[in-house]
Amino acid sequence: TAGITQAPTSQILAAGRSMTLRCTQDMRHNAMYWYRQDLGLGLRLIHYSNTAGTTGKGEVPDGYSVSRANTDDFPLTLASAVPSQTSVYFCASSDPGTGDHSEQFFGPGTRLTVL
Amino acid sequence: GQNIDQPTEMTATEGAIVQINCTYQTSGFNGLFWYQQHAGEAPTFLSYNVLDGLEEKGRFSSFLSRSKGYSYLLLKELQMKDSASYLCAVRDSNYQLIWGAGTKLIIKP
């Protein structure tokens, strides 16, 4: 199985442009997450979804939006990119139904540069 | 506020043992995770602790003291491939993970 895939692998984007980062998982996990990872900082949660049809805001949601139309896909959209959104973006999923453990599985990441 | 502290960088010798510490202050506690992240790659799960004590998994062990807000990851018989960043994360009262900045471990021959 592929696990979690993300696209694109990397992107250079002009400030003010919009972009959607794609994330697809084939593990039938209920919960999905979007994080950004910046040098010297821990992973920071942008948005999450506990199940298809629901989404929630994380620690740093401003400037980002998500949707969860089905179990497998969880796209992240930047409506009008700014240079401070330059980062590595990771999508992750977990299945809380598997018990207390339920670790998160991560996609390979998207490296985004906003100029 | 919520805070996870771990050393920025550590150096160890191949074949030796290294202990990476993590202290935390979070809104609630529902388990502590350790992840490994090689440069340019995604984090991968290593261990999970929810009760006090030591969890052993091969060359890796993780310890938790909830009263002290403290955990460590112990790596034995270090190999060059263990050169990576090690991330400590706590699941808070909202069942979200709060992440430390990670400890970059450098292994020297």
PDB file of N, CA, C and O in Angstrom, chain B residues 65-94:
ATOM      1  N   SER B  65       7.960   9.768  33.189  1.00  0.00           N
ATOM      2  CA  SER B  65       7.544  10.110  34.546  1.00  0.00           C
ATOM      3  C   SER B  65       6.521  11.226  34.429  1.00  0.00           C
ATOM      4  O   SER B  65       6.870  12.382  34.141  1.00  0.00           O
ATOM      5  N   ARG B  66       5.260  10.904  34.614  1.00  0.00           N
ATOM      6  CA  ARG B  66       4.201  11.909  34.476  1.00  0.00           C
ATOM      7  C   ARG B  66       4.272  12.962  35.579  1.00  0.00           C
ATOM      8  O   ARG B  66       4.003  14.143  35.351  1.00  0.00           O
ATOM      9  N   SER B  67       4.658  12.566  36.782  1.00  0.00           N
ATOM     10  CA  SER B  67       4.715  13.534  37.886  1.00  0.00           C
ATOM     11  C   SER B  67       5.794  14.576  37.638  1.00  0.00           C
ATOM     12  O   SER B  67       5.656  15.726  38.072  1.00  0.00           O
ATOM     13  N   LYS B  68       6.841  14.209  36.943  1.00  0.00           N
ATOM     14  CA  LYS B  68       7.934  15.138  36.655  1.00  0.00           C
ATOM     15  C   LYS B  68       7.799  15.790  35.281  1.00  0.00           C
ATOM     16  O   LYS B  68       8.596  16.665  34.931  1.00  0.00           O
ATOM     17  N   GLY B  69       6.833  15.387  34.490  1.00  0.00           N
ATOM     18  CA  GLY B  69       6.697  15.930  33.136  1.00  0.00           C
ATOM     19  C   GLY B  69       7.948  15.664  32.325  1.00  0.00           C
ATOM     20  O   GLY B  69       8.483  16.567  31.656  1.00  0.00           O
ATOM     21  N   TYR B  70       8.397  14.420  32.340  1.00  0.00           N
ATOM     22  CA  TYR B  70       9.722  14.088  31.823  1.00  0.00           C
ATOM     23  C   TYR B  70       9.705  12.743  31.114  1.00  0.00           C
ATOM     24  O   TYR B  70       9.060  11.787  31.554  1.00  0.00           O
ATOM     25  N   SER B  71      10.434  12.698  30.017  1.00  0.00           N
ATOM     26  CA  SER B  71      10.612  11.466  29.276  1.00  0.00           C
ATOM     27  C   SER B  71      12.023  11.435  28.723  1.00  0.00           C
ATOM     28  O   SER B  71      12.671  12.479  28.574  1.00  0.00           O
ATOM     29  N   TYR B  72      12.520  10.259  28.455  1.00  0.00           N
ATOM     30  CA  TYR B  72      13.756  10.153  27.687  1.00  0.00           C
ATOM     31  C   TYR B  72      13.662   9.007  26.705  1.00  0.00           C
ATOM     32  O   TYR B  72      12.934   8.041  26.916  1.00  0.00           O
ATOM     33  N   LEU B  73      14.435   9.149  25.645  1.00  0.00           N
ATOM     34  CA  LEU B  73      14.599   8.090  24.637  1.00  0.00           C
ATOM     35  C   LEU B  73      16.037   7.607  24.742  1.00  0.00           C
ATOM     36  O   LEU B  73      16.973   8.406  24.709  1.00  0.00           O
ATOM     37  N   LEU B  74      16.196   6.303  24.932  1.00  0.00           N
ATOM     38  CA  LEU B  74      17.520   5.708  25.088  1.00  0.00           C
ATOM     39  C   LEU B  74      17.831   4.887  23.842  1.00  0.00           C
ATOM     40  O   LEU B  74      17.061   3.994  23.480  1.00  0.00           O
ATOM     41  N   LEU B  75      18.934   5.183  23.207  1.00  0.00           N
ATOM     42  CA  LEU B  75      19.353   4.440  22.022  1.00  0.00           C
ATOM     43  C   LEU B  75      20.649   3.700  22.351  1.00  0.00           C
ATOM     44  O   LEU B  75      21.650   4.315  22.724  1.00  0.00           O
ATOM     45  N   LYS B  76      20.628   2.384  22.200  1.00  0.00           N
ATOM     46  CA  LYS B  76      21.794   1.564  22.508  1.00  0.00           C
ATOM     47  C   LYS B  76      22.473   1.104  21.225  1.00  0.00           C
ATOM     48  O   LYS B  76      21.868   1.099  20.146  1.00  0.00           O
ATOM     49  N   GLU B  77      23.742   0.711  21.365  1.00  0.00           N
ATOM     50  CA  GLU B  77      24.497   0.152  20.230  1.00  0.00           C
ATOM     51  C   GLU B  77      24.322   1.016  18.975  1.00  0.00           C
ATOM     52  O   GLU B  77      23.896   0.543  17.928  1.00  0.00           O
ATOM     53  N   LEU B  78      24.643   2.280  19.134  1.00  0.00           N
ATOM     54  CA  LEU B  78      24.383   3.248  18.083  1.00  0.00           C
ATOM     55  C   LEU B  78      25.010   2.836  16.751  1.00  0.00           C
ATOM     56  O   LEU B  78      26.155   2.359  16.689  1.00  0.00           O
ATOM     57  N   GLN B  79      24.218   3.074  15.691  1.00  0.00           N
ATOM     58  CA  GLN B  79      24.671   2.816  14.344  1.00  0.00           C
ATOM     59  C   GLN B  79      24.635   4.124  13.564  1.00  0.00           C
ATOM     60  O   GLN B  79      23.900   5.047  13.912  1.00  0.00           O
ATOM     61  N   MET B  80      25.413   4.188  12.500  1.00  0.00           N
ATOM     62  CA  MET B  80      25.474   5.421  11.717  1.00  0.00           C
ATOM     63  C   MET B  80      24.086   5.810  11.203  1.00  0.00           C
ATOM     64  O   MET B  80      23.757   6.996  11.116  1.00  0.00           O
ATOM     65  N   LYS B  81      23.261   4.810  10.903  1.00  0.00           N
ATOM     66  CA  LYS B  81      21.937   5.097  10.388  1.00  0.00           C
ATOM     67  C   LYS B  81      21.014   5.745  11.421  1.00  0.00           C
ATOM     68  O   LYS B  81      19.921   6.214  11.087  1.00  0.00           O
ATOM     69  N   ASP B  82      21.455   5.764  12.700  1.00  0.00           N
ATOM     70  CA  ASP B  82      20.660   6.421  13.746  1.00  0.00           C
ATOM     71  C   ASP B  82      20.830   7.937  13.716  1.00  0.00           C
ATOM     72  O   ASP B  82      20.144   8.659  14.463  1.00  0.00           O
ATOM     73  N   SER B  83      21.733   8.431  12.883  1.00  0.00           N
ATOM     74  CA  SER B  83      21.872   9.880  12.715  1.00  0.00           C
ATOM     75  C   SER B  83      20.580  10.428  12.132  1.00  0.00           C
ATOM     76  O   SER B  83      20.198  10.104  11.003  1.00  0.00           O
ATOM     77  N   ALA B  84      19.896  11.252  12.933  1.00  0.00           N
ATOM     78  CA  ALA B  84      18.569  11.755  12.557  1.00  0.00           C
ATOM     79  C   ALA B  84      18.141  12.753  13.613  1.00  0.00           C
ATOM     80  O   ALA B  84      18.834  12.961  14.608  1.00  0.00           O
ATOM     81  N   SER B  85      16.984  13.342  13.414  1.00  0.00           N
ATOM     82  CA  SER B  85      16.363  14.144  14.460  1.00  0.00           C
ATOM     83  C   SER B  85      15.337  13.292  15.175  1.00  0.00           C
ATOM     84  O   SER B  85      14.645  12.469  14.549  1.00  0.00           O
ATOM     85  N   TYR B  86      15.245  13.485  16.491  1.00  0.00           N
ATOM     86  CA  TYR B  86      14.299  12.723  17.310  1.00  0.00           C
ATOM     87  C   TYR B  86      13.313  13.713  17.918  1.00  0.00           C
ATOM     88  O   TYR B  86      13.710  14.655  18.605  1.00  0.00           O
ATOM     89  N   LEU B  87      12.049  13.491  17.618  1.00  0.00           N
ATOM     90  CA  LEU B  87      10.983  14.414  17.995  1.00  0.00           C
ATOM     91  C   LEU B  87      10.157  13.843  19.140  1.00  0.00           C
ATOM     92  O   LEU B  87       9.707  12.696  19.068  1.00  0.00           O
ATOM     93  N   CYS B  88       9.966  14.646  20.164  1.00  0.00           N
ATOM     94  CA  CYS B  88       9.116  14.299  21.303  1.00  0.00           C
ATOM     95  C   CYS B  88       7.779  15.010  21.113  1.00  0.00           C
ATOM     96  O   CYS B  88       7.738  16.191  20.743  1.00  0.00           O
ATOM     97  N   ALA B  89       6.684  14.321  21.335  1.00  0.00           N
ATOM     98  CA  ALA B  89       5.354  14.921  21.170  1.00  0.00           C
ATOM     99  C   ALA B  89       4.431  14.418  22.265  1.00  0.00           C
ATOM    100  O   ALA B  89       4.436  13.232  22.598  1.00  0.00           O
ATOM    101  N   VAL B  90       3.629  15.311  22.817  1.00  0.00           N
ATOM    102  CA  VAL B  90       2.660  14.969  23.864  1.00  0.00           C
ATOM    103  C   VAL B  90       1.253  15.159  23.327  1.00  0.00           C
ATOM    104  O   VAL B  90       0.951  16.172  22.689  1.00  0.00           O
ATOM    105  N   ARG B  91       0.385  14.200  23.574  1.00  0.00           N
ATOM    106  CA  ARG B  91      -1.022  14.324  23.201  1.00  0.00           C
ATOM    107  C   ARG B  91      -1.753  14.993  24.354  1.00  0.00           C
ATOM    108  O   ARG B  91      -1.765  14.479  25.473  1.00  0.00           O
ATOM    109  N   ASP B  92      -2.360  16.155  24.032  1.00  0.00           N
ATOM    110  CA  ASP B  92      -2.933  16.968  25.110  1.00  0.00           C
ATOM    111  C   ASP B  92      -4.398  16.601  25.374  1.00  0.00           C
ATOM    112  O   ASP B  92      -4.894  15.587  24.884  1.00  0.00           O
ATOM    113  N   SER B  93      -5.057  17.420  26.158  1.00  0.00           N
ATOM    114  CA  SER B  93      -6.435  17.127  26.560  1.00  0.00           C
ATOM    115  C   SER B  93      -7.402  17.134  25.392  1.00  0.00           C
ATOM    116  O   SER B  93      -8.480  16.539  25.459  1.00  0.00           O
ATOM    117  N   ASN B  94      -7.042  17.804  24.291  1.00  0.00           N
ATOM    118  CA  ASN B  94      -7.869  17.818  23.074  1.00  0.00           C
ATOM    119  C   ASN B  94      -7.487  16.691  22.125  1.00  0.00           C
ATOM    120  O   ASN B  94      -7.952  16.651  20.983  1.00  0.00           O
TER     121      ASN B  94
END
